[in-house]
Amino acid sequence: MKTIVFDTGETLVRDDRHWASWADWLGVPRHTVSALVGAAVAQGRDCTDALRVLRPGMDVGEAGHARAAAGRGEYLDETDLYPDVRPVLAELRTLGLRIVVAGDGTARAGELLRALDLPADLVVTSQEWGAAKPDWEFFARVLEVSGAEPEATLYVGDHPANDLFPAKSSGLRAAHIRRGPYGHWWADHPDVVEAADWRVGALTELPALLGGTGRRKALAAPSARPAPAVESTPPGEEPNPLPAETADLPEEAAGPPEAAAEEPAPPGPSRA
């Protein structure tokens, strides 16, 4: 392995502040937003559907601009990082690996992340690239900045549909981290177990795994839960076949009639 590329939200950065700030903006208890996010995750939907349950028809992007205009926009500091982030990224660099941080997020999120001065060679967000996960264009950009062949580039993320499956479809190696709601809920699904080159519970496991030889997997009993679907695949590639069975969110989040078809709406890009 020559290059390790890290997702941001719930891989390097905790989402506590993000969802708490939305709850405060909407004037609802923080626990309510957390519970609705969990419901969306369990159904393989985009977690922002939780906000649309509370405010049907809400344009999350426009609401985000309104929050920023009111001085309550995005914010990150050292306390938002998982405690293993800085030491592990530094250790991987000492092994001679190129470290890239590339996840979904706004240009503002990119500025905030770079201000943390992480031990990384590049920190960039999807808005800065003009391509968001799970689109193949995002992972094409990952390969451009990797400086290594796909098989020598590892993408690390928590979200099966946004991180793991599209990274593998793009020819990269992939590590799934059991972290955050998506990472925990889908960790033991058979499709995740099959697709991941490595499955870890913390970033601290990566240096030893990458220092070893061959392909390794942490084995776990499979779960009966269906994996979230992948919306976009590279040209010429077939999408990863996944079970279609799912529950419905409350009626307010169901959206137009076509969203109630047998297959669930694929989860959209996660935040940075």
mmCIF file of C-alpha atoms in Angstrom:
data_model
loop_
_atom_site.group_PDB
_atom_site.id
_atom_site.type_symbol
_atom_site.label_atom_id
_atom_site.label_comp_id
_atom_site.label_asym_id
_atom_site.label_seq_id
_atom_site.Cartn_x
_atom_site.Cartn_y
_atom_site.Cartn_z
ATOM 1 C CA MET A 1 0.000 0.000 0.000
ATOM 2 C CA LYS A 2 1.293 3.458 -0.928
ATOM 3 C CA THR A 3 -1.586 5.855 -0.226
ATOM 4 C CA ILE A 4 -4.294 5.869 2.438
ATOM 5 C CA VAL A 5 -7.347 8.061 1.802
ATOM 6 C CA PHE A 6 -9.704 8.816 4.684
ATOM 7 C CA ASP A 7 -13.369 9.740 4.675
ATOM 8 C CA THR A 8 -14.186 12.556 7.094
ATOM 9 C CA GLY A 9 -17.592 12.347 8.822
ATOM 10 C CA GLU A 10 -17.682 9.529 11.393
ATOM 11 C CA THR A 11 -14.297 8.275 10.208
ATOM 12 C CA LEU A 12 -12.104 11.132 11.399
ATOM 13 C CA VAL A 13 -14.683 13.609 12.681
ATOM 14 C CA ARG A 14 -17.470 12.965 15.189
ATOM 15 C CA ASP A 15 -20.907 14.125 14.085
ATOM 16 C CA ASP A 16 -22.151 15.032 17.577
ATOM 17 C CA ARG A 17 -21.818 18.773 17.074
ATOM 18 C CA HIS A 18 -23.337 18.611 13.580
ATOM 19 C CA TRP A 19 -26.614 16.989 14.631
ATOM 20 C CA ALA A 20 -26.838 18.892 17.921
ATOM 21 C CA SER A 21 -26.573 22.179 16.033
ATOM 22 C CA TRP A 22 -29.386 21.136 13.682
ATOM 23 C CA ALA A 23 -31.593 20.223 16.655
ATOM 24 C CA ASP A 24 -30.913 23.611 18.243
ATOM 25 C CA TRP A 25 -31.643 25.408 14.958
ATOM 26 C CA LEU A 26 -34.963 23.575 14.535
ATOM 27 C CA GLY A 27 -35.885 24.028 18.179
ATOM 28 C CA VAL A 28 -36.281 20.333 19.013
ATOM 29 C CA PRO A 29 -34.574 18.143 21.622
ATOM 30 C CA ARG A 30 -31.208 16.831 20.498
ATOM 31 C CA HIS A 31 -32.280 13.296 21.340
ATOM 32 C CA THR A 32 -35.150 13.597 18.852
ATOM 33 C CA VAL A 33 -32.800 14.358 15.975
ATOM 34 C CA SER A 34 -30.410 11.577 17.029
ATOM 35 C CA ALA A 35 -33.243 9.045 17.159
ATOM 36 C CA LEU A 36 -34.554 10.041 13.730
ATOM 37 C CA VAL A 37 -31.046 9.867 12.256
ATOM 38 C CA GLY A 38 -30.798 6.341 13.642
ATOM 39 C CA ALA A 39 -34.104 5.405 12.003
ATOM 40 C CA ALA A 40 -32.898 6.695 8.633
ATOM 41 C CA VAL A 41 -29.595 4.837 8.945
ATOM 42 C CA ALA A 42 -31.329 1.563 9.826
ATOM 43 C CA GLN A 43 -33.445 1.869 6.681
ATOM 44 C CA GLY A 44 -30.478 2.564 4.431
ATOM 45 C CA ARG A 45 -31.629 6.125 3.754
ATOM 46 C CA ASP A 46 -29.800 9.418 3.756
ATOM 47 C CA CYS A 47 -29.477 10.653 7.325
ATOM 48 C CA THR A 48 -30.705 14.128 6.328
ATOM 49 C CA ASP A 49 -34.142 12.535 5.895
ATOM 50 C CA ALA A 50 -34.306 12.899 9.687
ATOM 51 C CA LEU A 51 -34.514 16.672 9.228
ATOM 52 C CA ARG A 52 -37.272 16.346 6.642
ATOM 53 C CA VAL A 53 -39.369 14.329 9.083
ATOM 54 C CA LEU A 54 -39.241 17.316 11.400
ATOM 55 C CA ARG A 55 -39.738 19.878 8.617
ATOM 56 C CA PRO A 56 -41.467 18.225 5.632
ATOM 57 C CA GLY A 57 -40.251 19.602 2.321
ATOM 58 C CA MET A 58 -37.227 21.216 3.936
ATOM 59 C CA ASP A 59 -34.356 22.150 1.595
ATOM 60 C CA VAL A 60 -31.380 21.195 3.749
ATOM 61 C CA GLY A 61 -28.938 23.152 1.595
ATOM 62 C CA GLU A 62 -30.943 26.364 1.837
ATOM 63 C CA ALA A 63 -31.398 25.847 5.571
ATOM 64 C CA GLY A 64 -27.637 25.461 5.881
ATOM 65 C CA HIS A 65 -27.114 28.805 4.133
ATOM 66 C CA ALA A 66 -29.652 30.404 6.479
ATOM 67 C CA ARG A 67 -27.789 29.050 9.482
ATOM 68 C CA ALA A 68 -24.492 30.412 8.170
ATOM 69 C CA ALA A 69 -26.060 33.834 7.522
ATOM 70 C CA ALA A 70 -27.295 33.847 11.109
ATOM 71 C CA GLY A 71 -23.796 33.089 12.413
ATOM 72 C CA ARG A 72 -24.669 29.485 13.262
ATOM 73 C CA GLY A 73 -22.962 27.704 10.402
ATOM 74 C CA GLU A 74 -20.409 24.894 10.290
ATOM 75 C CA TYR A 75 -17.711 24.699 12.928
ATOM 76 C CA LEU A 76 -14.958 22.217 13.762
ATOM 77 C CA ASP A 77 -12.155 22.166 16.277
ATOM 78 C CA GLU A 78 -9.817 19.611 17.835
ATOM 79 C CA THR A 79 -12.559 18.235 20.100
ATOM 80 C CA ASP A 80 -14.509 17.066 17.034
ATOM 81 C CA LEU A 81 -11.746 14.639 16.020
ATOM 82 C CA TYR A 82 -11.813 11.057 17.224
ATOM 83 C CA PRO A 83 -8.874 10.671 19.643
ATOM 84 C CA ASP A 84 -7.038 8.144 17.450
ATOM 85 C CA VAL A 85 -6.967 10.393 14.354
ATOM 86 C CA ARG A 86 -3.898 12.526 14.882
ATOM 87 C CA PRO A 87 -1.572 9.818 16.267
ATOM 88 C CA VAL A 88 -2.570 7.216 13.664
ATOM 89 C CA LEU A 89 -2.229 9.551 10.678
ATOM 90 C CA ALA A 90 1.186 10.577 11.977
ATOM 91 C CA GLU A 91 2.235 6.937 12.449
ATOM 92 C CA LEU A 92 1.115 5.985 8.941
ATOM 93 C CA ARG A 93 3.189 8.818 7.513
ATOM 94 C CA THR A 94 6.236 7.520 9.341
ATOM 95 C CA LEU A 95 5.695 4.258 7.446
ATOM 96 C CA GLY A 96 6.225 6.209 4.222
ATOM 97 C CA LEU A 97 2.559 6.269 3.213
ATOM 98 C CA ARG A 98 0.902 9.227 1.502
ATOM 99 C CA ILE A 99 -2.082 10.415 3.580
ATOM 100 C CA VAL A 100 -5.086 12.057 1.939
ATOM 101 C CA VAL A 101 -8.273 13.234 3.653
ATOM 102 C CA ALA A 102 -11.145 13.370 1.129
ATOM 103 C CA GLY A 103 -14.796 13.263 2.115
ATOM 104 C CA ASP A 104 -18.149 14.790 1.333
ATOM 105 C CA GLY A 105 -18.489 18.332 2.576
ATOM 106 C CA THR A 106 -18.623 21.997 1.784
ATOM 107 C CA ALA A 107 -15.733 24.285 0.910
ATOM 108 C CA ARG A 108 -16.138 25.749 4.396
ATOM 109 C CA ALA A 109 -15.677 22.274 5.890
ATOM 110 C CA GLY A 110 -12.468 21.950 3.878
ATOM 111 C CA GLU A 111 -11.174 25.219 5.336
ATOM 112 C CA LEU A 112 -12.010 24.104 8.865
ATOM 113 C CA LEU A 113 -10.346 20.731 8.389
ATOM 114 C CA ARG A 114 -7.168 22.253 6.963
ATOM 115 C CA ALA A 115 -7.057 24.681 9.883
ATOM 116 C CA LEU A 116 -6.661 21.671 12.193
ATOM 117 C CA ASP A 117 -3.254 21.031 10.568
ATOM 118 C CA LEU A 118 -3.680 17.262 10.426
ATOM 119 C CA PRO A 119 -0.652 15.099 9.577
ATOM 120 C CA ALA A 120 -1.861 14.662 5.990
ATOM 121 C CA ASP A 121 -0.475 15.442 2.544
ATOM 122 C CA LEU A 122 -3.819 16.711 1.235
ATOM 123 C CA VAL A 123 -7.183 17.652 2.775
ATOM 124 C CA VAL A 124 -10.080 18.253 0.362
ATOM 125 C CA THR A 125 -13.881 18.081 0.247
ATOM 126 C CA SER A 126 -16.411 17.070 -2.384
ATOM 127 C CA GLN A 127 -17.638 20.628 -2.975
ATOM 128 C CA GLU A 128 -14.094 21.738 -3.695
ATOM 129 C CA TRP A 129 -13.843 18.929 -6.248
ATOM 130 C CA GLY A 130 -17.300 19.407 -7.707
ATOM 131 C CA ALA A 131 -18.044 15.703 -7.245
ATOM 132 C CA ALA A 132 -19.687 13.925 -4.310
ATOM 133 C CA LYS A 133 -19.809 10.319 -3.154
ATOM 134 C CA PRO A 134 -20.888 7.788 -4.248
ATOM 135 C CA ASP A 135 -20.410 9.108 -7.822
ATOM 136 C CA TRP A 136 -17.514 7.523 -9.682
ATOM 137 C CA GLU A 137 -16.161 11.028 -10.458
ATOM 138 C CA PHE A 138 -15.316 11.481 -6.782
ATOM 139 C CA PHE A 139 -13.242 8.312 -6.717
ATOM 140 C CA ALA A 140 -11.628 9.221 -10.031
ATOM 141 C CA ARG A 141 -10.405 12.375 -8.289
ATOM 142 C CA VAL A 142 -9.229 10.247 -5.360
ATOM 143 C CA LEU A 143 -7.062 8.277 -7.773
ATOM 144 C CA GLU A 144 -5.748 11.477 -9.371
ATOM 145 C CA VAL A 145 -4.443 12.780 -6.045
ATOM 146 C CA SER A 146 -3.365 9.387 -4.743
ATOM 147 C CA GLY A 147 -0.147 9.250 -6.731
ATOM 148 C CA ALA A 148 -0.441 5.453 -6.704
ATOM 149 C CA GLU A 149 -2.152 2.684 -8.624
ATOM 150 C CA PRO A 150 -5.717 1.762 -7.523
ATOM 151 C CA GLU A 151 -4.558 -1.494 -5.945
ATOM 152 C CA ALA A 152 -1.989 0.483 -3.917
ATOM 153 C CA THR A 153 -4.582 3.005 -2.715
ATOM 154 C CA LEU A 154 -6.757 2.282 0.321
ATOM 155 C CA TYR A 155 -9.982 4.190 1.049
ATOM 156 C CA VAL A 156 -11.124 4.109 4.681
ATOM 157 C CA GLY A 157 -14.731 4.949 5.538
ATOM 158 C CA ASP A 158 -17.773 4.095 7.634
ATOM 159 C CA HIS A 159 -20.591 4.223 5.053
ATOM 160 C CA PRO A 160 -21.036 1.082 2.897
ATOM 161 C CA ALA A 161 -22.924 2.798 0.051
ATOM 162 C CA ASN A 162 -20.906 6.012 -0.012
ATOM 163 C CA ASP A 163 -17.448 4.711 0.869
ATOM 164 C CA LEU A 164 -16.934 0.965 0.684
ATOM 165 C CA PHE A 165 -18.867 -0.178 -2.394
ATOM 166 C CA PRO A 166 -18.003 2.689 -4.775
ATOM 167 C CA ALA A 167 -14.345 2.601 -3.731
ATOM 168 C CA LYS A 168 -14.202 -1.096 -4.587
ATOM 169 C CA SER A 169 -16.071 -0.525 -7.856
ATOM 170 C CA SER A 170 -13.412 2.045 -8.753
ATOM 171 C CA GLY A 171 -10.653 -0.502 -8.243
ATOM 172 C CA LEU A 172 -9.362 0.786 -4.918
ATOM 173 C CA ARG A 173 -8.756 -1.277 -1.824
ATOM 174 C CA ALA A 174 -11.217 -0.460 0.955
ATOM 175 C CA ALA A 175 -11.383 -0.630 4.736
ATOM 176 C CA HIS A 176 -14.698 -0.352 6.566
ATOM 177 C CA ILE A 177 -14.582 1.172 10.027
ATOM 178 C CA ARG A 178 -17.191 0.292 12.638
ATOM 179 C CA ARG A 179 -17.736 3.864 13.719
ATOM 180 C CA GLY A 180 -20.783 6.143 13.731
ATOM 181 C CA PRO A 181 -24.349 4.958 13.067
ATOM 182 C CA TYR A 182 -23.766 3.659 9.519
ATOM 183 C CA GLY A 183 -20.500 1.985 10.493
ATOM 184 C CA HIS A 184 -22.008 0.127 13.433
ATOM 185 C CA TRP A 185 -25.379 -0.781 11.929
ATOM 186 C CA TRP A 186 -24.079 -2.258 8.670
ATOM 187 C CA ALA A 187 -20.713 -3.599 9.886
ATOM 188 C CA ASP A 188 -21.657 -7.286 9.887
ATOM 189 C CA HIS A 189 -23.835 -7.388 6.800
ATOM 190 C CA PRO A 190 -22.598 -10.127 4.422
ATOM 191 C CA ASP A 191 -22.085 -7.664 1.551
ATOM 192 C CA VAL A 192 -19.894 -5.486 3.750
ATOM 193 C CA VAL A 193 -17.944 -8.487 4.998
ATOM 194 C CA GLU A 194 -17.422 -9.665 1.420
ATOM 195 C CA ALA A 195 -16.482 -6.292 -0.071
ATOM 196 C CA ALA A 196 -14.081 -4.957 2.550
ATOM 197 C CA ASP A 197 -10.393 -5.762 2.293
ATOM 198 C CA TRP A 198 -10.170 -4.904 5.966
ATOM 199 C CA ARG A 199 -12.741 -4.244 8.691
ATOM 200 C CA VAL A 200 -11.599 -2.357 11.765
ATOM 201 C CA GLY A 201 -13.096 -1.024 14.950
ATOM 202 C CA ALA A 202 -10.614 1.832 15.299
ATOM 203 C CA LEU A 203 -7.953 3.568 13.239
ATOM 204 C CA THR A 204 -5.325 2.231 15.626
ATOM 205 C CA GLU A 205 -5.682 -1.177 13.958
ATOM 206 C CA LEU A 206 -4.532 0.093 10.565
ATOM 207 C CA PRO A 207 -0.748 0.381 11.031
ATOM 208 C CA ALA A 208 -0.393 -3.261 12.107
ATOM 209 C CA LEU A 209 -2.713 -4.506 9.362
ATOM 210 C CA LEU A 210 -0.961 -2.548 6.651
ATOM 211 C CA GLY A 211 2.419 -3.598 7.953
ATOM 212 C CA GLY A 212 1.452 -7.262 7.465
ATOM 213 C CA THR A 213 1.342 -9.287 4.271
ATOM 214 C CA GLY A 214 -1.589 -10.342 2.154
ATOM 215 C CA ARG A 215 -5.251 -9.518 2.490
ATOM 216 C CA ARG A 216 -6.742 -9.698 5.976
ATOM 217 C CA LYS A 217 -10.298 -9.470 7.230
ATOM 218 C CA ALA A 218 -11.751 -9.353 10.713
ATOM 219 C CA LEU A 219 -14.462 -12.006 10.678
ATOM 220 C CA ALA A 220 -17.845 -11.589 12.325
ATOM 221 C CA ALA A 221 -21.202 -13.334 12.227
ATOM 222 C CA PRO A 222 -23.304 -11.933 9.362
ATOM 223 C CA SER A 223 -26.442 -9.944 10.090
ATOM 224 C CA ALA A 224 -29.803 -10.317 8.404
ATOM 225 C CA ARG A 225 -30.080 -6.557 7.824
ATOM 226 C CA PRO A 226 -30.134 -5.416 4.183
ATOM 227 C CA ALA A 227 -27.233 -3.238 3.092
ATOM 228 C CA PRO A 228 -27.886 0.278 1.792
ATOM 229 C CA ALA A 229 -27.922 0.521 -1.989
ATOM 230 C CA VAL A 230 -25.341 2.231 -4.178
ATOM 231 C CA GLU A 231 -26.781 4.864 -6.479
ATOM 232 C CA SER A 232 -23.860 5.416 -8.834
ATOM 233 C CA THR A 233 -21.272 3.080 -10.358
ATOM 234 C CA PRO A 234 -18.394 3.699 -12.763
ATOM 235 C CA PRO A 235 -19.201 3.456 -16.496
ATOM 236 C CA GLY A 236 -19.299 -0.151 -17.648
ATOM 237 C CA GLU A 237 -19.571 -1.513 -14.098
ATOM 238 C CA GLU A 238 -22.570 -3.377 -12.714
ATOM 239 C CA PRO A 239 -23.909 -2.088 -9.368
ATOM 240 C CA ASN A 240 -23.299 -4.230 -6.327
ATOM 241 C CA PRO A 241 -26.396 -6.452 -5.902
ATOM 242 C CA LEU A 242 -27.999 -5.733 -2.564
ATOM 243 C CA PRO A 243 -31.231 -6.799 -0.863
ATOM 244 C CA ALA A 244 -34.089 -4.389 -1.495
ATOM 245 C CA GLU A 245 -36.124 -5.064 1.646
ATOM 246 C CA THR A 246 -36.520 -2.106 3.989
ATOM 247 C CA ALA A 247 -38.923 -0.376 6.373
ATOM 248 C CA ASP A 248 -40.456 3.020 5.705
ATOM 249 C CA LEU A 249 -39.720 6.255 7.493
ATOM 250 C CA PRO A 250 -42.700 8.138 8.903
ATOM 251 C CA GLU A 251 -45.093 9.390 6.234
ATOM 252 C CA GLU A 252 -43.661 12.925 6.273
ATOM 253 C CA ALA A 253 -40.299 11.638 4.980
ATOM 254 C CA ALA A 254 -41.706 9.293 2.369
ATOM 255 C CA GLY A 255 -41.441 11.900 -0.421
ATOM 256 C CA PRO A 256 -43.112 11.417 -3.818
ATOM 257 C CA PRO A 257 -44.979 8.153 -4.567
ATOM 258 C CA GLU A 258 -42.011 6.620 -6.387
ATOM 259 C CA ALA A 259 -40.005 6.717 -3.142
ATOM 260 C CA ALA A 260 -42.362 4.090 -1.684
ATOM 261 C CA ALA A 261 -41.394 1.439 -4.245
ATOM 262 C CA GLU A 262 -40.002 -1.897 -3.128
ATOM 263 C CA GLU A 263 -36.375 -0.764 -3.291
ATOM 264 C CA PRO A 264 -35.398 1.908 -0.741
ATOM 265 C CA ALA A 265 -34.151 5.273 -1.895
ATOM 266 C CA PRO A 266 -30.351 4.980 -1.823
ATOM 267 C CA PRO A 267 -28.698 7.017 0.909
ATOM 268 C CA GLY A 268 -27.264 10.251 -0.405
ATOM 269 C CA PRO A 269 -23.764 11.554 0.234
ATOM 270 C CA SER A 270 -22.884 11.796 3.917
ATOM 271 C CA ARG A 271 -21.632 15.093 5.284
ATOM 272 C CA ALA A 272 -17.983 15.753 5.707
#
